[in-house]
Coordinates of C-alpha atoms in Angstrom, one line a residue:
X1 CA 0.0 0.0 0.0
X2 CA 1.1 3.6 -1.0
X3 CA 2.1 6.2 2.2
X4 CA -0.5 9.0 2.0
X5 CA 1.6 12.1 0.1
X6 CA 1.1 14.7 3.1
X7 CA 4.1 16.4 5.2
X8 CA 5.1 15.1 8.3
X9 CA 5.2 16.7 11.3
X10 CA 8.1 16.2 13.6
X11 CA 8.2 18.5 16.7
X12 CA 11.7 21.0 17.6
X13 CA 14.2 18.9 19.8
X14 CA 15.8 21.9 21.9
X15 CA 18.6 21.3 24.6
X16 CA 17.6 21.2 28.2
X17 CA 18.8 24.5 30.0
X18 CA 17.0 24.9 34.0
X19 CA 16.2 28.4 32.2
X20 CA 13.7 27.4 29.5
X21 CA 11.7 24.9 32.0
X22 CA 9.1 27.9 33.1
X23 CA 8.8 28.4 29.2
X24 CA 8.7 25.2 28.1
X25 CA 4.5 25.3 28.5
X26 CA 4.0 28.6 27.2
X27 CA 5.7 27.6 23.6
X28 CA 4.1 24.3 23.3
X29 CA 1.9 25.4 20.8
X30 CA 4.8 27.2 18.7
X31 CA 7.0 24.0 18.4
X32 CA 5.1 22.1 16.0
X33 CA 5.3 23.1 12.5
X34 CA 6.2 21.5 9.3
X35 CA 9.5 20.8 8.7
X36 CA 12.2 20.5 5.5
X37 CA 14.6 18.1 6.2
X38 CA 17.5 20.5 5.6
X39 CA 20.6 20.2 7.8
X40 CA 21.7 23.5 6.2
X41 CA 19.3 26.0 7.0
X42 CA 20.5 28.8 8.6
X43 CA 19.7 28.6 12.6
X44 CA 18.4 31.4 15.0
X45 CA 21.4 30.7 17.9
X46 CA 20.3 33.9 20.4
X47 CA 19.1 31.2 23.2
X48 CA 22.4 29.5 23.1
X49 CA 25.0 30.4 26.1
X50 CA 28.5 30.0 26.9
X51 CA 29.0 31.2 23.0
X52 CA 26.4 28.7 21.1
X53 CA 28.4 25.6 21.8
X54 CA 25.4 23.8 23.6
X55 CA 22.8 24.7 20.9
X56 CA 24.9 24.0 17.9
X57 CA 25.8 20.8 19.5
X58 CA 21.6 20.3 19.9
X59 CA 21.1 21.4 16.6
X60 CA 23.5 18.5 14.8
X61 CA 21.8 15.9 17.1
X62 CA 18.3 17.4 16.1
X63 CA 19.2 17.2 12.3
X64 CA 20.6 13.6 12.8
X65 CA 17.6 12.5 14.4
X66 CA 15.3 14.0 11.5
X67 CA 17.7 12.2 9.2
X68 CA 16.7 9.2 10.7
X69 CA 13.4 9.4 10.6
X70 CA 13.7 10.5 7.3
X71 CA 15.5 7.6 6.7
X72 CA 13.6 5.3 8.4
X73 CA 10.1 6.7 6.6
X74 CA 11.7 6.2 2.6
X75 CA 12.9 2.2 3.7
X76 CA 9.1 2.1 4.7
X77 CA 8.0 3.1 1.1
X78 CA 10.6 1.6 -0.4
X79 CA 9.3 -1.8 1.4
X80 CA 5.7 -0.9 0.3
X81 CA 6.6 -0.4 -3.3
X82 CA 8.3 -3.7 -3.2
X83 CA 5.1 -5.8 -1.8
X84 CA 2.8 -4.6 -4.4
X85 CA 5.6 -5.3 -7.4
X86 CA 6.4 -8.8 -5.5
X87 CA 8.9 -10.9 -5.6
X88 CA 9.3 -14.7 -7.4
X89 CA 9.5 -16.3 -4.3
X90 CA 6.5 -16.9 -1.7
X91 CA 5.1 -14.3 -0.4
X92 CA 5.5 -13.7 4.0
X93 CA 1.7 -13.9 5.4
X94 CA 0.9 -10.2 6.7
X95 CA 1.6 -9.5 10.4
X96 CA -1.6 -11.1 12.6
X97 CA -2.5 -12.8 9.3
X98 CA -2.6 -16.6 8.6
X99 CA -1.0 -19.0 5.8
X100 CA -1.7 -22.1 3.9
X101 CA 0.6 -24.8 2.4
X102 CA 1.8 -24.9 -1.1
X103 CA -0.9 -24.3 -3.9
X104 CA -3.0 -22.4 -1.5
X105 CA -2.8 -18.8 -1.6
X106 CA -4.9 -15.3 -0.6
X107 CA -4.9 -13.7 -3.8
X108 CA -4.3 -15.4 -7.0
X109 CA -2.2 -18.2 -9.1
X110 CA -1.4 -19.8 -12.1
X111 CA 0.3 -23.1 -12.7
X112 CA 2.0 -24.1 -16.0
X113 CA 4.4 -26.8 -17.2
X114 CA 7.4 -24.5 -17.1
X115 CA 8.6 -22.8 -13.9
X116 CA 9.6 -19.3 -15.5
X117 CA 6.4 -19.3 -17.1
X118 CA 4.4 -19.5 -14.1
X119 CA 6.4 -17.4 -12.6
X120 CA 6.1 -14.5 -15.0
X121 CA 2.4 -14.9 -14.6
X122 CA 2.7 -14.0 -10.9
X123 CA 4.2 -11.0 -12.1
X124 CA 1.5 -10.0 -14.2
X125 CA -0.7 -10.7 -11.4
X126 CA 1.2 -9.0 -8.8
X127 CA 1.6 -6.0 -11.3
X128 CA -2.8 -5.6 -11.1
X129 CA -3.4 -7.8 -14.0
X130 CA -6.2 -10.9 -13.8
X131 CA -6.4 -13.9 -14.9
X132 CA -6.3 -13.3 -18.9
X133 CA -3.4 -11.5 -18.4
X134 CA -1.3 -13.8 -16.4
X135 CA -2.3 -17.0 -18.4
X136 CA -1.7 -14.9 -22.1
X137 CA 1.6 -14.2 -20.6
X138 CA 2.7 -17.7 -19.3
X139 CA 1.3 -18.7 -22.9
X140 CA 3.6 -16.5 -25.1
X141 CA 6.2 -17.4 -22.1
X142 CA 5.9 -20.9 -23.3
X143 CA 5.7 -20.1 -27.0
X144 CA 9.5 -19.8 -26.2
X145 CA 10.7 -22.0 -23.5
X146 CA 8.6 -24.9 -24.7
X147 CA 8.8 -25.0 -28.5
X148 CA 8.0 -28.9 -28.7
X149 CA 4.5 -28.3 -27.0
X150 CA 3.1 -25.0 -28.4
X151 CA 4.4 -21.9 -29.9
X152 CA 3.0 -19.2 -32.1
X153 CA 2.5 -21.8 -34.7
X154 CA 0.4 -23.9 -32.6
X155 CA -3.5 -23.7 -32.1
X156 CA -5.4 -22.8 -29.0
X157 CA -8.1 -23.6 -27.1
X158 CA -9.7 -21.7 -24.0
X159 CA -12.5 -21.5 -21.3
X160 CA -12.6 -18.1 -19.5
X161 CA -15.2 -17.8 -16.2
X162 CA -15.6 -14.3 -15.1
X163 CA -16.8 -14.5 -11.5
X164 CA -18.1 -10.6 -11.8
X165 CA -20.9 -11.7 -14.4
X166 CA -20.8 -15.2 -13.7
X167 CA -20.4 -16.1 -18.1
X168 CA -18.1 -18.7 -19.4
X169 CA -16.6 -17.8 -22.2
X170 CA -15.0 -20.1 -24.8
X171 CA -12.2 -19.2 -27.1
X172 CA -11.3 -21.0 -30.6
X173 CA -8.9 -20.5 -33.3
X174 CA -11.0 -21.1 -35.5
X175 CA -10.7 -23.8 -39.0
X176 CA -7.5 -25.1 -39.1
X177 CA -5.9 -24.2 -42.5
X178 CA -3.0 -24.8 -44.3
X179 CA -0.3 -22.4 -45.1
X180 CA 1.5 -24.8 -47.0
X181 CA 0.5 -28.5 -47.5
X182 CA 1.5 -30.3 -44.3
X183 CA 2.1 -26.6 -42.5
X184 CA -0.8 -25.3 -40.7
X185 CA -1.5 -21.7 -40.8
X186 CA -0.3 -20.1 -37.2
X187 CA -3.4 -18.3 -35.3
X188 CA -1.8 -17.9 -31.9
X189 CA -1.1 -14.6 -31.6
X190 CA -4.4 -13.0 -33.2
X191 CA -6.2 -15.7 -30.6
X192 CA -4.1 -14.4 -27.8
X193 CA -4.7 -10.8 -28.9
X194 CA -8.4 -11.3 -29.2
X195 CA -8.8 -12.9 -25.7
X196 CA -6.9 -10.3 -24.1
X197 CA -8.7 -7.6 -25.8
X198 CA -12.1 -8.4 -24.4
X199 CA -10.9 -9.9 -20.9
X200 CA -7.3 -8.0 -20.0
X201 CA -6.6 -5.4 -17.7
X202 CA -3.0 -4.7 -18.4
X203 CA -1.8 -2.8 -21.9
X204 CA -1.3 -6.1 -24.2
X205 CA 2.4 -4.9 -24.8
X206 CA 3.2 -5.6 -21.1
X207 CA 2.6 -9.1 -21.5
X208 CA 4.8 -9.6 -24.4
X209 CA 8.0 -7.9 -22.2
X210 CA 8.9 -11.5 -20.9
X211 CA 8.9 -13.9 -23.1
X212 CA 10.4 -11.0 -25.8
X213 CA 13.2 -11.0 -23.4
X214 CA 13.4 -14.8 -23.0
X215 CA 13.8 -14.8 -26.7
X216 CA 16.4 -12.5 -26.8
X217 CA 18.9 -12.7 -24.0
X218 CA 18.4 -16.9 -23.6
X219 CA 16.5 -19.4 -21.3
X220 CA 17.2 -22.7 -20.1
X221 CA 16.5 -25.6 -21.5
X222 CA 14.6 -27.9 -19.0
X223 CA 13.7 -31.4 -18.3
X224 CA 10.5 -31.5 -20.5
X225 CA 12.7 -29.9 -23.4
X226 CA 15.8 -31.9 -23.3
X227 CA 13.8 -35.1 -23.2
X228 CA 11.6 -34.6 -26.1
X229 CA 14.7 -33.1 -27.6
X230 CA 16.2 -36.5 -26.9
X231 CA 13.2 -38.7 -28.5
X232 CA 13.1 -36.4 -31.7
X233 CA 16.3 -35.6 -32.3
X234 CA 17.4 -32.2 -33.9
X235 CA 16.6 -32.3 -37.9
X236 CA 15.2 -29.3 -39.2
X237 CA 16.0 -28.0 -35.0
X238 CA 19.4 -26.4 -35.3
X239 CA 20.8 -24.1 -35.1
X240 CA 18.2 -23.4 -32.6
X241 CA 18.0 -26.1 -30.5
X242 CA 21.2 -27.9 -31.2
X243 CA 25.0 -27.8 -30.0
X244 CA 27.9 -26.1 -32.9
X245 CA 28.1 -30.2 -33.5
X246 CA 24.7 -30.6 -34.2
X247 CA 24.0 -32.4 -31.1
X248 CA 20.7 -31.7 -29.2
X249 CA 20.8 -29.2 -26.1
X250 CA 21.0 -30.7 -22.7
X251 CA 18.7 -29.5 -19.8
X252 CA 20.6 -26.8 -18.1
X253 CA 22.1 -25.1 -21.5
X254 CA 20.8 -22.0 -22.6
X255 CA 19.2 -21.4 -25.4
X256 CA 17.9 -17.8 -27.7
X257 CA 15.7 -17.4 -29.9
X258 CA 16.3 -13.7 -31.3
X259 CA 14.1 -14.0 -34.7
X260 CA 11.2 -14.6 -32.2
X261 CA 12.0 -11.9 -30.0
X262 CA 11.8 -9.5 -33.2
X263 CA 8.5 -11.1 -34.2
X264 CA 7.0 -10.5 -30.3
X265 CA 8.4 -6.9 -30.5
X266 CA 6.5 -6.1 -33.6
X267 CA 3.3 -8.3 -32.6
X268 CA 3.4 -5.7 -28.9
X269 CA 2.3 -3.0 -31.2
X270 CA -0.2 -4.0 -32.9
X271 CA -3.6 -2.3 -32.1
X272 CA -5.9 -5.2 -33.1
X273 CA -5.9 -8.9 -33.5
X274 CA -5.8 -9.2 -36.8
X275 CA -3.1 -7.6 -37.1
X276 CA -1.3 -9.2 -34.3
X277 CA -0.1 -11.8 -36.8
X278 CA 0.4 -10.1 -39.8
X279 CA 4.1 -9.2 -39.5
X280 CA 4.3 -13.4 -38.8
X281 CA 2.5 -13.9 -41.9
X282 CA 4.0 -12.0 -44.1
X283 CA 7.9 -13.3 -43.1
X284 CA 6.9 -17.0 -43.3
X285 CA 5.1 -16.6 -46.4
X286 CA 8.5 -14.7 -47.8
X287 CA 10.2 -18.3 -46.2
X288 CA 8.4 -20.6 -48.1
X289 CA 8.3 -17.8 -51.2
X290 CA 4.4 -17.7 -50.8
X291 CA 1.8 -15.3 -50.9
X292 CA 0.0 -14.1 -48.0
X293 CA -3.3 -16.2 -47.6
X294 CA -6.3 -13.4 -48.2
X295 CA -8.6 -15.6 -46.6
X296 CA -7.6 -16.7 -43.1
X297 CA -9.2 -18.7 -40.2
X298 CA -10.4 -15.5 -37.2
X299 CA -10.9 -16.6 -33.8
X300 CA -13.9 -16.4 -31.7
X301 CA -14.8 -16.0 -28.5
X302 CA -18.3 -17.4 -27.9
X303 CA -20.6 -18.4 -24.4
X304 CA -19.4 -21.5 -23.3
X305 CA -21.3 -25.3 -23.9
X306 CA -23.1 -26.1 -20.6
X307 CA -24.2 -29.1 -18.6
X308 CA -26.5 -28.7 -15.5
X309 CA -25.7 -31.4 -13.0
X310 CA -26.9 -31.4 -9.4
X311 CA -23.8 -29.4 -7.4
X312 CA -24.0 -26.5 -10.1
X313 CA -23.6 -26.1 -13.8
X314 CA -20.7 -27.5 -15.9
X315 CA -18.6 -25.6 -18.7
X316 CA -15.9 -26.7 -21.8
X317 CA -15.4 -25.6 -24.9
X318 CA -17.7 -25.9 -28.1
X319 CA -16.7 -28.5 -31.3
X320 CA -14.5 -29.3 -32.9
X321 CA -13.1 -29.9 -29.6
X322 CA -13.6 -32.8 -27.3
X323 CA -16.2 -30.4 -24.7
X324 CA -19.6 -31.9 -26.4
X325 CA -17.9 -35.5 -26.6
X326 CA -17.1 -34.8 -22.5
X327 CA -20.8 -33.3 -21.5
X328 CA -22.2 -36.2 -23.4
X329 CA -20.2 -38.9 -21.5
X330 CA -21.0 -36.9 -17.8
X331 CA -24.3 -36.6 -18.9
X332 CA -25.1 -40.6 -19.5
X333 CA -22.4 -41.4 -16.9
X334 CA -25.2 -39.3 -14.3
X335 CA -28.2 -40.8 -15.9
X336 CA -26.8 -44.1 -15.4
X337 CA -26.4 -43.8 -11.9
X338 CA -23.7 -46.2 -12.5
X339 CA -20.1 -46.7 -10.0
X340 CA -17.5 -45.0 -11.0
X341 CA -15.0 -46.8 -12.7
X342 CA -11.9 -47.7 -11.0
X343 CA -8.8 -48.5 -11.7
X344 CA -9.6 -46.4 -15.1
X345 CA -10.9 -47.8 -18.4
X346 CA -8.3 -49.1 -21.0
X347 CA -7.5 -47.0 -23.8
X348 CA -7.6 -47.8 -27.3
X349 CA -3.9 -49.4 -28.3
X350 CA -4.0 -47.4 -31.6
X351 CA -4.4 -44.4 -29.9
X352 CA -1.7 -41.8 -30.3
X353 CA -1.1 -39.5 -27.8
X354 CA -0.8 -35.6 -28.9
X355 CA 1.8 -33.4 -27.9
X356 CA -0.2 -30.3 -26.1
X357 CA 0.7 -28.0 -23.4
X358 CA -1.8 -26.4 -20.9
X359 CA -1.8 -23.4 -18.3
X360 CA -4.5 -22.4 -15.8
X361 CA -4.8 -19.2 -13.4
X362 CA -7.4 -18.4 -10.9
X363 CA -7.8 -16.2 -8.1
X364 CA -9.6 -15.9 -5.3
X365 CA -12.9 -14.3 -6.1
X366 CA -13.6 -17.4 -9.0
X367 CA -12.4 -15.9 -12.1
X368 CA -10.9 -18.8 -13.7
X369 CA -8.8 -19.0 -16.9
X370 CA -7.9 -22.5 -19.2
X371 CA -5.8 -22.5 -22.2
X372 CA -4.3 -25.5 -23.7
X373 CA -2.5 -25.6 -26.9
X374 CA -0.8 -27.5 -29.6
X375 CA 1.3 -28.4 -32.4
X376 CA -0.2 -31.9 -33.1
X377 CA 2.7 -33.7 -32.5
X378 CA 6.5 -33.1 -30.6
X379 CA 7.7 -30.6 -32.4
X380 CA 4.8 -30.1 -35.0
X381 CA 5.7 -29.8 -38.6
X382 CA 9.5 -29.6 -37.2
X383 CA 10.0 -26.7 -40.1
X384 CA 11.8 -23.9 -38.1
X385 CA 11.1 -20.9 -39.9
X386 CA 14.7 -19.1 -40.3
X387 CA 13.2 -15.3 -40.5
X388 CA 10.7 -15.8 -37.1
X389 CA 12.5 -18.7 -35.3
X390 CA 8.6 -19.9 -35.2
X391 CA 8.0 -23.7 -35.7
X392 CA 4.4 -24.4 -37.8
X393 CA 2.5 -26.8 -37.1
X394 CA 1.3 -30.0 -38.8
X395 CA -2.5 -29.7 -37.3
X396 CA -4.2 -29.0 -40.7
X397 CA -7.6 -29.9 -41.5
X398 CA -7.6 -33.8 -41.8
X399 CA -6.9 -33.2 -37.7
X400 CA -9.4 -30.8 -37.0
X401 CA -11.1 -32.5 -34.6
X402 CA -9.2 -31.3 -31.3
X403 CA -9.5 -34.3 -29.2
X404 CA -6.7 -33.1 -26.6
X405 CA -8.7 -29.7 -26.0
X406 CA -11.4 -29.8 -23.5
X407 CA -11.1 -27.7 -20.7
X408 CA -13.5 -27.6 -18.1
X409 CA -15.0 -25.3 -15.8
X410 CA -17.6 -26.4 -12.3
X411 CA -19.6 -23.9 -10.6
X412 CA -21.5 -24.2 -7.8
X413 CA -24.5 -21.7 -8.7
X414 CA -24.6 -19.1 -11.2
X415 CA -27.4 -17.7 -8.3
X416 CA -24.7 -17.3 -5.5
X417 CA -21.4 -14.9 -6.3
X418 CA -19.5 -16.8 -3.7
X419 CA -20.1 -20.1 -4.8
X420 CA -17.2 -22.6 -5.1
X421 CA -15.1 -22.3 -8.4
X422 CA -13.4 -25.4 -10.2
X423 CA -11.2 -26.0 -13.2
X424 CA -9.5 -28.6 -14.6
X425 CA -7.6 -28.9 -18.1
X426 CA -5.7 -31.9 -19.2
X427 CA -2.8 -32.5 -21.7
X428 CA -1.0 -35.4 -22.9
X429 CA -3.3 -38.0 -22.9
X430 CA -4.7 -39.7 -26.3
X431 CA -8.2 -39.6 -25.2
X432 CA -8.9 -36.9 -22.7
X433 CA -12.4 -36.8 -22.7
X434 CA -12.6 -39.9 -21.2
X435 CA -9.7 -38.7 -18.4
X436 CA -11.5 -35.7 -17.6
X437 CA -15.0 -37.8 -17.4
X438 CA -13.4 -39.9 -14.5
X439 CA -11.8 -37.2 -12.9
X440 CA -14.9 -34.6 -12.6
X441 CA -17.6 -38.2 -11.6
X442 CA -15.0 -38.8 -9.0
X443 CA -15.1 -35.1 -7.8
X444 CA -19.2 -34.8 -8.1
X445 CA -19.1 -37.8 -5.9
X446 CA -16.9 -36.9 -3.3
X447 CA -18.6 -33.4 -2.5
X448 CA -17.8 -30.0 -2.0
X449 CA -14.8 -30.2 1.2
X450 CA -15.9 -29.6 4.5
X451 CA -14.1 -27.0 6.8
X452 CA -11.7 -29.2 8.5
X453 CA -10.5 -30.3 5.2
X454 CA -10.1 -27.1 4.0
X455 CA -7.7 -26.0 7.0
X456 CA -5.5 -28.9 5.7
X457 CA -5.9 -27.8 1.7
X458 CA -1.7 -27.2 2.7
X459 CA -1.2 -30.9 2.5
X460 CA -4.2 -32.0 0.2
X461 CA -5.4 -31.4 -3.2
X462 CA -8.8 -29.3 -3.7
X463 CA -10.3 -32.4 -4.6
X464 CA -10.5 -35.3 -2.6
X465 CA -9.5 -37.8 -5.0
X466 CA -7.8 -36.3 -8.0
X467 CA -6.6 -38.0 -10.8
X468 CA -6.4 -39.0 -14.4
X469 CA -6.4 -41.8 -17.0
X470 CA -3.5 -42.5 -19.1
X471 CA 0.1 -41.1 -19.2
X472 CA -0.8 -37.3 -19.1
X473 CA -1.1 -34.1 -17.0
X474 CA -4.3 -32.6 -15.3
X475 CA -4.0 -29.1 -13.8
X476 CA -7.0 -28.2 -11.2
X477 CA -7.5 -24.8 -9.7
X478 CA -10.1 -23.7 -7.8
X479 CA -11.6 -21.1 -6.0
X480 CA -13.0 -21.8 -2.2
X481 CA -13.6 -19.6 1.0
X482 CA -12.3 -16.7 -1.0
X483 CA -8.9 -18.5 -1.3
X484 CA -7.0 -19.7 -5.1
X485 CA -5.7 -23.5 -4.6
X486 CA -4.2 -25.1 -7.7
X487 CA -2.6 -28.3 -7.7
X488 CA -1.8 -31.0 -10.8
X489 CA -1.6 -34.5 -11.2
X490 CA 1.2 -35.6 -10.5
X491 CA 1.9 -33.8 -7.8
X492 CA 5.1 -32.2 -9.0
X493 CA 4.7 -32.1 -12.7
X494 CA 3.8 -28.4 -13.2
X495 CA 5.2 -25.5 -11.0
X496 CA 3.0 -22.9 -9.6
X497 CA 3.2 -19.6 -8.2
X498 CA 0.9 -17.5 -6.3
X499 CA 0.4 -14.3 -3.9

């Protein structure tokens, strides 16, 4: 919190002479006035005796003292500045206050598959932005750091809940279309623009100052990178993901991406969406010795598919994702009235499992953000662009059918404005309808969590049983007793960060 701008008022310190005592009542009134810390000024010394020695020696102690408390007032300010910037670390619980374990916090959080990417989103949401503006920056964060998953050649899928109006909104990219055949034609950052247009708070080219610098001065490659790095090897990956012998990066080297940065710096001043991608356009099309497409696919931001169910009403995404396919499995899973199955069902043994990467933020009051992503498959097209440093996708229309997007979005009553928040997006899994099914029946089940579970939400997930089917990731946040809680499954897949 700011200090107030007003003067303060410090009251005269004046040496103690047996003389002044009978005075000292009559002046009280005349001793307090505003005061300029200036050791300097020029001094009225006529009370002094013994020839001023006493009272110059009162004076320096009475300008040291004010320097002090000078002093001590700026490190105050200084110290308030600092709380409302923040810090990447956790946050101390106010004085008198109380804290929760990890993935419970006061405010806000956001939890994605890359540490530096969750961690800029704290940033933007210790800086006043929401939601939308923490998970579009961890997304264009991991348009960098994560280039096997998703990138600005990769096409997204979101589910935004505001808790103000109580709407879900869904975002799409739109037909997937071809910019080349086996290239698909990259929407992300007219998608990202769009979503932030409507929903942000902070100027769109704030959110673009991290992962612009990423891109520019180097990150690190980590574990998630290196290994798919491993699997896929480097062709068509250097120089920008490879060693001067052509050898993939390891986790821990550092890798830049400055073609990118130059594309995020032009794409920061662009004033609408469809523009946002324009200067991307035009370079790869100048690659590949292409025109520009005229006709191109626009995102949309549309009210959300819906499912009533007993504890509230559901929310995903529209087709061609998998959010119908998931409301009409919940919905004859309910009617059935039959157990839950457990261990999970089998999946298909010809089922492949895409590459995809997924975020979610939420804060305290239910506001809820989703976004997953993808390039189809590690790496996507694995053509690396030489002008953008972008990597295009193979998901072209013969894969239209998103069956790794289906975020999805609980609440308890569209009625009550403090009503329980959940979300839950998954990644990684061939079939993640079906994982998201059992995870949600298992949650329905289990009931909202009473109060003496919530005082242990430090060592607990929000849920009471969560999990997933298969070999891939589910991130959960939720909002409950005005409090953010995110977690992931497994446990210590995804960092997050929160204040």
């Amino acid at each position: 919190m700011e200090l107030a701008a007003e003067p303060v008022i410090y009251q005269k310190l004046l040496p103690w002479e047996p003389s002044l005592e009978l005075e000292e009542e009559e002046e009280e009134e005349e001793t307090s006035e505003v005061l300029v810390l200036n050791p300097w000024r020029h001094q009225d010394s006529s009370r002094n005796k013994a020839g001023g020695l006493p009272g110059t020696w009162a004076r320096v102690v009475a300008a040291l003292l004010l320097l002090a408390v000078g002093c001590s007032l700026a490190v105050r300010q200084l110290q308030n500045q600092g709380s409302s910037t923040g810090s990447l670390g956790s946050v101390a619980p106010p004085p008198g206050g109380h804290s929760h374990g990890p993935g419970v916090y006061h405010h806000g959080a956001i939890i994605s598959p890359a540490a530096t990417c969750s961690h800029l989103g704290r940033e933007l949401l210790v800086a006043g932005g929401n939601v939308v503006d923490a998970g579009v920056g961890a997304a264009l964060c991991l348009a960098v750091v994560h280039p096997h998953a998703t990138g600005l050649g990769a096409t997204f899928w979101g589910l935004f809940h505001d808790s103000s109006s109580g709407n879900s909104t869904a975002l799409t990219s739109g037909p997937a279309q071809t910019l080349a055949p086996g290239l698909g034609l990259p929407t992300a950052l007219p998608t990202l623009h769009l979503l932030h247009t409507r929903f942000g708070r902070l100027p769109w080219p704030r959110l673009l100052v991290g992962p612009t610098t990423l891109a520019q001065e180097g990150f690190l490659v980590d574990t998630a990178l290196a290994r798919a790095l491993a699997a896929r090897g480097t062709e068509g990956l250097c120089p920008l993901l490879c060693h001067a012998d052509g050898t993939p990066l390891d986790a821990g080297a550092r890798a830049t991406n400055p073609q990118l940065a130059a594309v995020l710096r032009r794409a920061a001043l662009a004033p609408t969406s469809d523009l946002a991608g324009d200067a991307l356009l035009r370079l790869l099309a100048g690659d590949l010795g292409l025109e520009v497409p005229s006709a191109r696919p626009r995102p949309t931001l549309e009210p959300a598919q819906q499912l009533p169910v007993p504890q509230g009403i559901l929310f995903t995404t529209p087709s061609p994702s998998a959010g119908p396919e998931l409301l009409a499995l919940l919905e004859a899973a309910l009617h059935s009235g039959a157990p839950i199955p457990d261990p999970c069902p089998p999946f298909l043994q010809t089922a492949v499992s895409p590459e995809s990467s997924a975020l979610a933020a939420v804060d305290s009051s239910g506001s809820v953000l989703l976004l997953t992503s993808s390039l189809n498959c590690s790496f996507g097209s694995a053509h690396l662009s030489p002008s953008t440093g972008v990597l295009l996708s193979n998901l072209v229309a013969k894969s239209t059918a998103s069956a790794w997007a289906c975020p999805l979005i609980l609440r308890g009553s569209l009625d009550d404005t403090e009503a329980d928040v959940l979300g839950l997006v998954a990644s990684g899994t061939p079939d993640v309808a079906r994982a998201m099914t059992h995870t949600i029946l298992r949650h329905l089940a289990a009931g909202p969590p009473t109060q003496a579970q919530h005082q242990h939400q430090g060592q607990q997930e929000p849920t009471q049983h969560p999990s997933t089917c298969g070999q891939g990731t589910l991130l959960q946040v939720a909002a409950h007793t005005e409090h953010a809680h995110v977690s992931s499954v497994p446990h210590d897949c995804c960092p997050f960060q929160g204040f």
